[in-house]
Amino acid sequence: MSDDERTAELARALAAVRARVERACTAAGRAPDDVTVVVVTKTFPAQDVVRLAALGVRDVGENRDQEARKKVLDVQGAAPDVVGLRWHFVGQLQRNKAASVARYAHVVHSLDRAGLVRALSHGALAADRELEVLVQVDLDPPGQVTGRGGVGAQELPLLAELVLDAPGLVLRGVMGVAPLEGDATQAFTRLGEASHVLRSSQPSATWISAGMSADLEPAIACGATHLRVGSAVLGSRPSLR
Ligand SMILES: *Cc1c(COP(=O)(O)O)cnc(C)c1O
């Protein structure tokens, strides 16, 4: 595929996603501007990020540090004039990768345990940067474990307090991944409730990161402010994990 063909393909897919977002916002009585699409570029090359940036994408997501940190450098090398890209780290984060992630990520969606708070905070201070942080909430139906990660709703306040007290970190809200099987609306409703409880003590923690290619409509209906969309924009990934 030529460079132009790939750019045209991405432009079409992006327009289709934006149309879905607009329709879902209209149906929910929400303003499309209130919903940020983070395009998850994992497994796709830096050149696709450069193409997406040229198409107006500003928020990109990655889920593995090793891949992400190289891609950030490759994008800077290939297109030094691309400014204002915001990198979102959306994957499960190991503590020994926190310092690396803190050097390039603007937002970490997947904070899911106390041990990561200190590591991210140290990393942010060492890099002289501020990191925006979402606490990942477990959206498994009660009594079921599907292992998509996150803390139980009852652990959220404590983790939120730790983030608030951590220098270099800014608490923005919550994130969730709906179980593969099961009702996305129910899962996102639970996330909305967790967000509501969090905002009662932290009114500025307004972000709700929910919804991927297959379930962005129910996410928008349940109040998502950030969508994490990969395959609907970039095409299908080799299924590695
Ligand atoms: C890969 C990934 C996405 C995007 O998934 P798609 O189904 O391709 O849209 C969203 N969130 C997380 C945490 C991911 O790892």
Coordinates of N, CA, C and O and ligand atoms in Angstrom, one line a residue, residues 38-44 61-64 89-92 109-110 136 148 175-177 180 209-216 227-237 241, ligand 1:
V38 N -9.0 9.1 22.0 CA -7.6 8.7 22.0 C -7.4 7.6 21.1 O -8.0 6.5 21.2
V39 N -6.6 7.8 20.0 CA -6.4 6.7 19.0 C -5.2 5.8 19.5 O -4.1 6.3 19.7
V40 N -5.6 4.6 19.8 CA -4.6 3.6 20.3 C -3.8 3.0 19.2 O -4.3 2.2 18.4
T41 N -2.5 3.3 19.1 CA -1.7 3.0 18.0 C -0.8 1.8 18.2 O 0.1 1.5 17.4
K42 N -1.0 1.1 19.3 CA -0.2 -0.1 19.6 C -0.1 -1.1 18.4 O -1.1 -1.3 17.8
T43 N 1.1 -1.6 18.2 CA 1.4 -2.6 17.1 C 1.5 -1.9 15.8 O 2.0 -2.5 14.8
F44 N 1.1 -0.6 15.7 CA 1.2 0.1 14.4 C 2.4 1.0 14.4 O 2.8 1.5 15.5
G61 N -2.6 6.7 22.0 CA -2.4 5.8 23.1 C -1.6 4.6 22.8 O -1.5 4.1 21.7
E62 N -0.9 4.1 23.8 CA 0.0 2.9 23.7 C -0.2 2.1 25.0 O -0.6 2.6 26.0
N63 N 0.1 0.8 24.9 CA -0.1 -0.1 26.0 C 1.2 -0.8 26.5 O 1.1 -1.5 27.5
R64 N 2.3 -0.6 25.8 CA 3.5 -1.2 26.3 C 4.7 -0.2 26.2 O 4.9 0.4 25.2
F89 N -0.8 6.5 28.1 CA -0.4 5.1 28.4 C -1.6 4.4 29.0 O -2.1 4.8 30.0
V90 N -2.1 3.4 28.3 CA -3.4 2.8 28.6 C -3.3 1.3 29.1 O -4.3 0.7 29.5
G91 N -2.1 0.8 29.1 CA -1.9 -0.7 29.4 C -1.5 -0.9 30.8 O -1.2 0.0 31.6
Q92 N -1.5 -2.2 31.2 CA -1.0 -2.6 32.5 C 0.4 -2.1 32.6 O 1.2 -2.3 31.8
H109 N -3.6 6.1 32.1 CA -5.0 5.7 32.4 C -5.1 4.5 33.3 O -6.2 4.2 33.8
S110 N -4.0 3.8 33.6 CA -4.1 2.5 34.2 C -3.5 2.3 35.5 O -2.9 1.3 35.8
Q136 N -7.6 3.1 37.4 CA -8.4 2.1 36.7 C -9.3 1.3 37.7 O -8.8 0.8 38.7
R148 N -9.5 -8.0 33.6 CA -9.1 -6.9 32.7 C -8.5 -5.7 33.5 O -8.2 -4.7 33.0
M175 N -10.8 5.2 34.9 CA -10.8 4.5 33.6 C -11.3 3.1 33.8 O -11.2 2.5 35.0
G176 N -11.9 2.5 32.8 CA -12.3 1.1 32.9 C -12.4 0.4 31.6 O -12.5 1.0 30.5
V177 N -12.2 -0.9 31.6 CA -12.3 -1.8 30.5 C -13.4 -2.7 30.7 O -13.4 -3.5 31.7
L180 N -15.0 -8.7 28.2 CA -15.2 -9.1 26.8 C -16.6 -9.7 26.6 O -17.3 -9.4 25.7
S209 N -12.5 7.5 31.3 CA -12.0 6.9 30.2 C -12.6 5.5 30.0 O -12.4 4.6 30.8
A210 N -13.5 5.4 29.0 CA -14.2 4.2 28.8 C -14.6 4.1 27.3 O -14.8 5.1 26.7
G211 N -14.7 2.8 26.9 CA -15.2 2.7 25.5 C -14.0 2.5 24.5 O -13.0 3.2 24.5
M212 N -14.1 1.4 23.7 CA -13.1 1.1 22.7 C -13.9 0.9 21.4 O -15.0 1.4 21.3
S213 N -13.2 0.3 20.4 CA -13.8 0.3 19.1 C -15.2 -0.3 19.1 O -16.2 0.1 18.5
A214 N -15.4 -1.4 19.9 CA -16.6 -2.2 19.9 C -17.7 -1.6 20.8 O -18.9 -2.0 20.6
D215 N -17.3 -0.8 21.7 CA -18.3 -0.4 22.7 C -18.3 1.1 23.0 O -18.6 1.5 24.1
L216 N -18.0 1.9 22.0 CA -17.9 3.4 22.3 C -19.3 4.0 22.5 O -19.4 5.0 23.3
L227 N -12.5 8.2 24.9 CA -12.6 6.9 24.3 C -11.2 6.5 24.0 O -10.3 7.3 23.6
R228 N -10.9 5.2 24.0 CA -9.6 4.6 23.6 C -9.9 3.7 22.4 O -10.3 2.6 22.5
V229 N -9.7 4.2 21.2 CA -10.1 3.5 20.0 C -8.9 3.1 19.2 O -8.1 4.0 18.7
G230 N -8.7 1.8 19.0 CA -7.6 1.3 18.2 C -8.1 0.8 16.8 O -8.0 1.5 15.8
S231 N -8.6 -0.5 16.8 CA -8.8 -1.1 15.5 C -9.8 -0.4 14.6 O -9.7 -0.5 13.4
A232 N -10.8 0.3 15.2 CA -11.7 1.0 14.3 C -11.1 2.1 13.5 O -11.6 2.4 12.4
V233 N -9.9 2.5 13.9 CA -9.2 3.5 13.1 C -8.0 2.9 12.3 O -7.9 3.2 11.1
L234 N -7.3 2.0 13.0 CA -6.0 1.5 12.3 C -6.2 0.2 11.6 O -5.3 -0.2 10.9
G235 N -7.3 -0.5 11.9 CA -7.4 -1.8 11.3 C -7.1 -2.9 12.4 O -6.7 -2.5 13.5
S236 N -7.3 -4.2 12.0 CA -7.1 -5.2 13.0 C -5.7 -5.5 13.3 O -4.8 -5.4 12.4
R237 N -5.4 -5.8 14.6 CA -4.0 -6.1 15.0 C -3.8 -7.6 14.9 O -4.7 -8.3 15.1
R241 N -2.1 -10.8 22.2 CA -2.5 -11.0 23.6 C -4.0 -10.7 23.8 O -4.6 -10.1 22.9
Ligands
LIG1 C1 -5.9 -1.9 22.7 C2 -6.6 -1.1 23.7 C3 -7.7 -0.3 23.4 C4 -8.2 -0.2 22.0 O1 -8.9 -1.4 21.6 P1 -9.7 -1.5 20.2 O2 -10.7 -2.6 20.5 O3 -8.7 -1.8 19.2 O4 -10.4 -0.2 20.0 C5 -8.3 0.4 24.4 N1 -7.9 0.3 25.7 C6 -6.9 -0.5 26.1 C7 -6.5 -0.6 27.5 C8 -6.2 -1.2 25.1 O5 -5.2 -2.0 25.5

